[in-house]
Amino acid sequence: MILPPHFDSSKKYPVLLDVYAGPCSQKVDYAFRISWATYLASTEQIIVASFDGRGSGYQGDEIMHAINRRLGTYEVEDQIAVARKFSEMSFVDKDRIAIWGWSYGGYVTSMVLGSGSGVFKCGIAVAPVSRWQYYDSIYTERYMGLPIESDNLKNYNSSTVMARAEKFKDVEYLLIHGTADDNVHFQQAAQIAKALVDAEVDFQAMWYTDKDHAITGQAHKHIYTHMSHFIKQCFSLP
């Protein structure tokens, strides 16, 4: 947890869950860094928290291999579970909990928001995967096997963001992607948008023309300004 300066445990603070949660990843460490989370905590009085659940690395093989051949399951469930734990803390405003992530974190954010958990008010997904058949085979098949009936097609089909479109009616969602993303192709976000439109879900979207997965240059400043406005609006901050 990154706590605001002069933190007062008698007050109620909004919480933003900063997630990645990809296979063998690590979000929580002891490294010092200045980031968007630093700004949100120091300037906007928002607690920013992260959690390494099942599927993450450096906590033993049982935890790391828990999501083998089942991406979009336990790592998603664990982010919801930890948010529920946070909501029980006396200094957390349980009605102002949000989640955000980039790349795999955008996928997990989208799967979480589409779960119908009732825990999160809003969330931001940047450059998210939406269907594993759309991602590159050297990564996807390493963790999911083959998308054929004789192997793991069932889990491929059950792990799409689009299948959860109806549940997005209960949350505020900001979807962001660069149109020139050569890692997570723009198709992934376009399919989420299509599914949400078909389900008559009101959501926000921002496309960065000719920008790749990192969304660099002037757009990098723009994306963080835009996300800050969205989070402040979600949390009803001035």
Tab-separated table of C-alpha atoms in Angstrom:
chain	number	residue	atom	x	y	z
A	1	MET	CA	0.000	0.000	0.000
A	2	ILE	CA	1.137	3.509	-0.822
A	3	LEU	CA	-0.469	5.761	1.768
A	4	PRO	CA	-1.048	9.518	1.451
A	5	PRO	CA	1.254	11.860	3.420
A	6	HIS	CA	-0.002	12.592	6.931
A	7	PHE	CA	-2.145	9.469	6.735
A	8	ASP	CA	-4.931	9.498	9.335
A	9	SER	CA	-6.364	6.078	10.149
A	10	SER	CA	-9.528	7.696	11.503
A	11	LYS	CA	-10.432	8.958	8.018
A	12	LYS	CA	-11.885	7.098	5.023
A	13	TYR	CA	-9.730	6.982	1.884
A	14	PRO	CA	-10.514	5.782	-1.648
A	15	VAL	CA	-8.381	2.890	-2.901
A	16	LEU	CA	-6.989	2.182	-6.362
A	17	LEU	CA	-5.815	-1.391	-6.919
A	18	ASP	CA	-2.822	-1.350	-9.287
A	19	VAL	CA	-2.698	-4.778	-10.946
A	20	TYR	CA	-0.585	-6.784	-13.386
A	21	ALA	CA	-1.016	-10.411	-12.248
A	22	GLY	CA	0.535	-12.123	-15.270
A	23	PRO	CA	2.190	-15.554	-14.978
A	24	CYS	CA	5.378	-15.456	-12.856
A	25	SER	CA	5.071	-11.690	-12.385
A	26	GLN	CA	5.813	-9.632	-9.291
A	27	LYS	CA	4.067	-6.359	-8.509
A	28	VAL	CA	4.957	-5.963	-4.826
A	29	ASP	CA	8.635	-5.307	-4.089
A	30	TYR	CA	10.945	-3.098	-2.054
A	31	ALA	CA	12.116	-0.911	-4.952
A	32	PHE	CA	11.823	2.848	-4.657
A	33	ARG	CA	10.156	4.541	-7.604
A	34	ILE	CA	8.291	7.711	-8.447
A	35	SER	CA	5.193	6.866	-10.462
A	36	TRP	CA	1.555	7.732	-11.121
A	37	ALA	CA	0.774	6.007	-7.823
A	38	THR	CA	3.050	8.489	-6.040
A	39	TYR	CA	1.101	11.387	-7.521
A	40	LEU	CA	-2.292	9.872	-6.667
A	41	ALA	CA	-1.298	9.245	-3.054
A	42	SER	CA	0.549	12.506	-2.434
A	43	THR	CA	-1.690	14.916	-4.348
A	44	GLU	CA	-5.124	13.292	-4.516
A	45	GLN	CA	-5.113	11.467	-1.150
A	46	ILE	CA	-5.779	8.093	-2.794
A	47	ILE	CA	-4.384	4.868	-1.357
A	48	VAL	CA	-2.749	2.826	-4.136
A	49	ALA	CA	-2.377	-0.876	-3.393
A	50	SER	CA	-1.048	-3.973	-5.159
A	51	PHE	CA	-1.182	-7.685	-4.425
A	52	ASP	CA	0.576	-10.734	-5.868
A	53	GLY	CA	-1.911	-13.602	-5.897
A	54	ARG	CA	-1.975	-17.019	-7.496
A	55	GLY	CA	0.039	-17.187	-10.699
A	56	SER	CA	2.653	-14.695	-9.510
A	57	GLY	CA	6.335	-15.540	-9.207
A	58	TYR	CA	8.852	-15.901	-6.388
A	59	GLN	CA	6.392	-17.468	-3.941
A	60	GLY	CA	6.852	-21.132	-4.804
A	61	ASP	CA	5.777	-23.430	-7.617
A	62	GLU	CA	2.308	-24.132	-6.229
A	63	ILE	CA	1.315	-20.467	-6.393
A	64	MET	CA	3.089	-19.829	-9.689
A	65	HIS	CA	1.584	-22.819	-11.527
A	66	ALA	CA	-1.943	-22.322	-10.169
A	67	ILE	CA	-3.090	-20.627	-13.379
A	68	ASN	CA	-1.363	-23.018	-15.773
A	69	ARG	CA	-3.798	-23.712	-18.654
A	70	ARG	CA	-6.422	-21.497	-16.983
A	71	LEU	CA	-5.533	-17.846	-17.484
A	72	GLY	CA	-8.254	-15.479	-16.358
A	73	THR	CA	-9.319	-17.541	-13.351
A	74	TYR	CA	-7.511	-17.579	-10.006
A	75	GLU	CA	-5.438	-14.453	-10.646
A	76	VAL	CA	-8.706	-12.597	-11.285
A	77	GLU	CA	-10.457	-14.104	-8.264
A	78	ASP	CA	-7.551	-13.172	-5.994
A	79	GLN	CA	-7.655	-9.486	-6.957
A	80	ILE	CA	-11.355	-9.425	-6.079
A	81	ALA	CA	-10.685	-11.222	-2.798
A	82	VAL	CA	-7.953	-8.826	-1.726
A	83	ALA	CA	-10.130	-5.827	-2.622
A	84	ARG	CA	-12.808	-7.246	-0.328
A	85	LYS	CA	-10.195	-7.483	2.433
A	86	PHE	CA	-9.166	-3.883	1.823
A	87	SER	CA	-12.821	-2.805	2.008
A	88	GLU	CA	-13.006	-4.190	5.550
A	89	MET	CA	-10.182	-1.934	6.768
A	90	SER	CA	-11.407	0.927	8.935
A	91	PHE	CA	-9.630	3.615	6.896
A	92	VAL	CA	-10.911	2.427	3.480
A	93	ASP	CA	-14.046	3.838	1.866
A	94	LYS	CA	-15.662	0.634	0.606
A	95	ASP	CA	-17.810	2.605	-1.842
A	96	ARG	CA	-14.758	4.081	-3.576
A	97	ILE	CA	-12.582	1.190	-4.700
A	98	ALA	CA	-11.174	1.126	-8.241
A	99	ILE	CA	-8.786	-1.048	-10.249
A	100	TRP	CA	-6.445	-0.385	-13.149
A	101	GLY	CA	-3.819	-2.194	-15.192
A	102	TRP	CA	-1.834	-2.164	-18.432
A	103	SER	CA	-1.388	-5.109	-20.840
A	104	TYR	CA	-1.999	-8.286	-18.795
A	105	GLY	CA	-3.068	-5.926	-16.036
A	106	GLY	CA	-5.627	-4.456	-18.414
A	107	TYR	CA	-6.932	-7.954	-19.093
A	108	VAL	CA	-7.242	-8.744	-15.388
A	109	THR	CA	-8.853	-5.359	-14.738
A	110	SER	CA	-11.439	-6.070	-17.421
A	111	MET	CA	-12.118	-9.600	-16.175
A	112	VAL	CA	-12.498	-8.271	-12.614
A	113	LEU	CA	-14.900	-5.508	-13.631
A	114	GLY	CA	-16.903	-7.982	-15.693
A	115	SER	CA	-17.209	-10.436	-12.820
A	116	GLY	CA	-20.170	-8.724	-11.179
A	117	SER	CA	-18.398	-8.801	-7.812
A	118	GLY	CA	-19.936	-5.551	-6.597
A	119	VAL	CA	-16.620	-4.558	-5.015
A	120	PHE	CA	-15.365	-2.039	-7.561
A	121	LYS	CA	-16.900	1.260	-8.574
A	122	CYS	CA	-14.743	1.807	-11.648
A	123	GLY	CA	-11.615	0.760	-13.499
A	124	ILE	CA	-9.171	1.502	-16.309
A	125	ALA	CA	-7.810	-1.052	-18.785
A	126	VAL	CA	-4.878	0.019	-20.962
A	127	ALA	CA	-3.916	-2.160	-23.943
A	128	PRO	CA	-5.743	-5.224	-22.594
A	129	VAL	CA	-5.867	-8.725	-24.003
A	130	SER	CA	-9.504	-9.687	-24.528
A	131	ARG	CA	-9.296	-13.155	-26.104
A	132	TRP	CA	-6.221	-15.361	-25.894
A	133	GLN	CA	-6.644	-16.640	-29.451
A	134	TYR	CA	-5.766	-13.085	-30.569
A	135	TYR	CA	-2.434	-12.976	-28.728
A	136	ASP	CA	0.902	-14.327	-29.972
A	137	SER	CA	1.290	-18.092	-29.851
A	138	ILE	CA	4.753	-18.247	-28.243
A	139	TYR	CA	3.339	-16.645	-25.075
A	140	THR	CA	-0.216	-17.936	-25.106
A	141	GLU	CA	0.469	-21.590	-25.917
A	142	ARG	CA	3.191	-21.693	-23.250
A	143	TYR	CA	0.543	-21.088	-20.583
A	144	MET	CA	-2.686	-22.250	-22.234
A	145	GLY	CA	-1.788	-25.067	-24.592
A	146	LEU	CA	-3.603	-25.239	-27.924
A	147	PRO	CA	-7.012	-23.708	-28.727
A	148	ILE	CA	-8.413	-26.965	-30.078
A	149	GLU	CA	-11.056	-29.296	-28.667
A	150	SER	CA	-8.558	-32.076	-27.983
A	151	ASP	CA	-6.443	-29.735	-25.847
A	152	ASN	CA	-7.697	-26.566	-24.084
A	153	LEU	CA	-10.313	-24.849	-26.274
A	154	LYS	CA	-12.845	-24.791	-23.431
A	155	ASN	CA	-10.613	-22.648	-21.209
A	156	TYR	CA	-9.705	-20.377	-24.118
A	157	ASN	CA	-13.388	-19.691	-24.743
A	158	SER	CA	-14.275	-19.201	-21.078
A	159	SER	CA	-11.502	-16.653	-20.488
A	160	THR	CA	-12.686	-13.871	-22.817
A	161	VAL	CA	-13.582	-10.391	-21.642
A	162	MET	CA	-16.406	-10.225	-24.181
A	163	ALA	CA	-18.325	-13.020	-22.469
A	164	ARG	CA	-18.678	-10.728	-19.431
A	165	ALA	CA	-19.985	-7.680	-21.292
A	166	GLU	CA	-23.387	-7.559	-19.558
A	167	LYS	CA	-21.785	-7.199	-16.113
A	168	PHE	CA	-20.034	-3.974	-17.150
A	169	LYS	CA	-23.362	-2.183	-16.707
A	170	ASP	CA	-22.635	-2.122	-12.976
A	171	VAL	CA	-19.274	-0.293	-13.191
A	172	GLU	CA	-17.608	2.729	-14.781
A	173	TYR	CA	-15.072	1.553	-17.371
A	174	LEU	CA	-12.343	3.382	-19.280
A	175	LEU	CA	-10.804	1.406	-22.157
A	176	ILE	CA	-7.548	2.698	-23.688
A	177	HIS	CA	-5.433	1.353	-26.560
A	178	GLY	CA	-2.879	2.492	-29.132
A	179	THR	CA	-3.910	1.778	-32.713
A	180	ALA	CA	-0.360	0.748	-33.697
A	181	ASP	CA	0.159	-1.660	-30.789
A	182	ASP	CA	2.291	-4.498	-32.189
A	183	ASN	CA	2.228	-6.462	-28.915
A	184	VAL	CA	-1.415	-6.539	-27.837
A	185	HIS	CA	-3.077	-5.694	-31.134
A	186	PHE	CA	-5.770	-3.008	-31.290
A	187	GLN	CA	-8.192	-5.769	-32.322
A	188	GLN	CA	-8.302	-6.836	-28.672
A	189	ALA	CA	-9.770	-3.534	-27.444
A	190	ALA	CA	-11.963	-3.192	-30.522
A	191	GLN	CA	-13.628	-6.512	-29.717
A	192	ILE	CA	-14.278	-5.410	-26.119
A	193	ALA	CA	-15.818	-2.183	-27.392
A	194	LYS	CA	-17.989	-4.082	-29.874
A	195	ALA	CA	-19.255	-6.454	-27.174
A	196	LEU	CA	-20.049	-3.581	-24.808
A	197	VAL	CA	-21.915	-1.694	-27.525
A	198	ASP	CA	-23.882	-4.843	-28.413
A	199	ALA	CA	-24.759	-5.216	-24.711
A	200	GLU	CA	-25.798	-1.541	-24.546
A	201	VAL	CA	-23.157	-0.743	-21.929
A	202	ASP	CA	-22.202	2.900	-21.430
A	203	PHE	CA	-18.412	3.154	-21.179
A	204	GLN	CA	-15.523	5.473	-21.990
A	205	ALA	CA	-12.783	4.804	-24.536
A	206	MET	CA	-9.617	6.546	-25.702
A	207	TRP	CA	-7.636	5.498	-28.783
A	208	TYR	CA	-4.097	6.778	-29.348
A	209	THR	CA	-3.544	6.961	-33.094
A	210	ASP	CA	-0.290	5.403	-34.361
A	211	LYS	CA	0.895	4.660	-30.810
A	212	ASP	CA	2.310	1.274	-29.814
A	213	HIS	CA	2.036	-0.737	-26.599
A	214	ALA	CA	3.996	1.793	-24.517
A	215	ILE	CA	1.983	4.858	-25.683
A	216	THR	CA	5.018	7.152	-25.688
A	217	GLY	CA	5.679	10.780	-26.601
A	218	GLN	CA	3.087	13.485	-26.000
A	219	ALA	CA	0.458	10.759	-25.699
A	220	HIS	CA	2.208	9.444	-22.568
A	221	LYS	CA	1.506	12.699	-20.751
A	222	HIS	CA	-2.014	12.757	-22.143
A	223	ILE	CA	-2.913	9.236	-21.008
A	224	TYR	CA	-1.955	9.863	-17.384
A	225	THR	CA	-3.792	13.188	-17.330
A	226	HIS	CA	-6.852	11.509	-18.819
A	227	MET	CA	-6.718	8.593	-16.370
A	228	SER	CA	-6.298	10.997	-13.454
A	229	HIS	CA	-9.431	12.874	-14.487
A	230	PHE	CA	-11.350	9.607	-14.767
A	231	ILE	CA	-10.274	8.379	-11.320
A	232	LYS	CA	-11.000	11.738	-9.684
A	233	GLN	CA	-14.452	11.762	-11.252
A	234	CYS	CA	-15.077	8.184	-10.131
A	235	PHE	CA	-14.071	9.038	-6.560
A	236	SER	CA	-15.925	12.399	-6.614
A	237	LEU	CA	-12.722	14.332	-5.924
A	238	PRO	CA	-12.401	18.067	-6.727
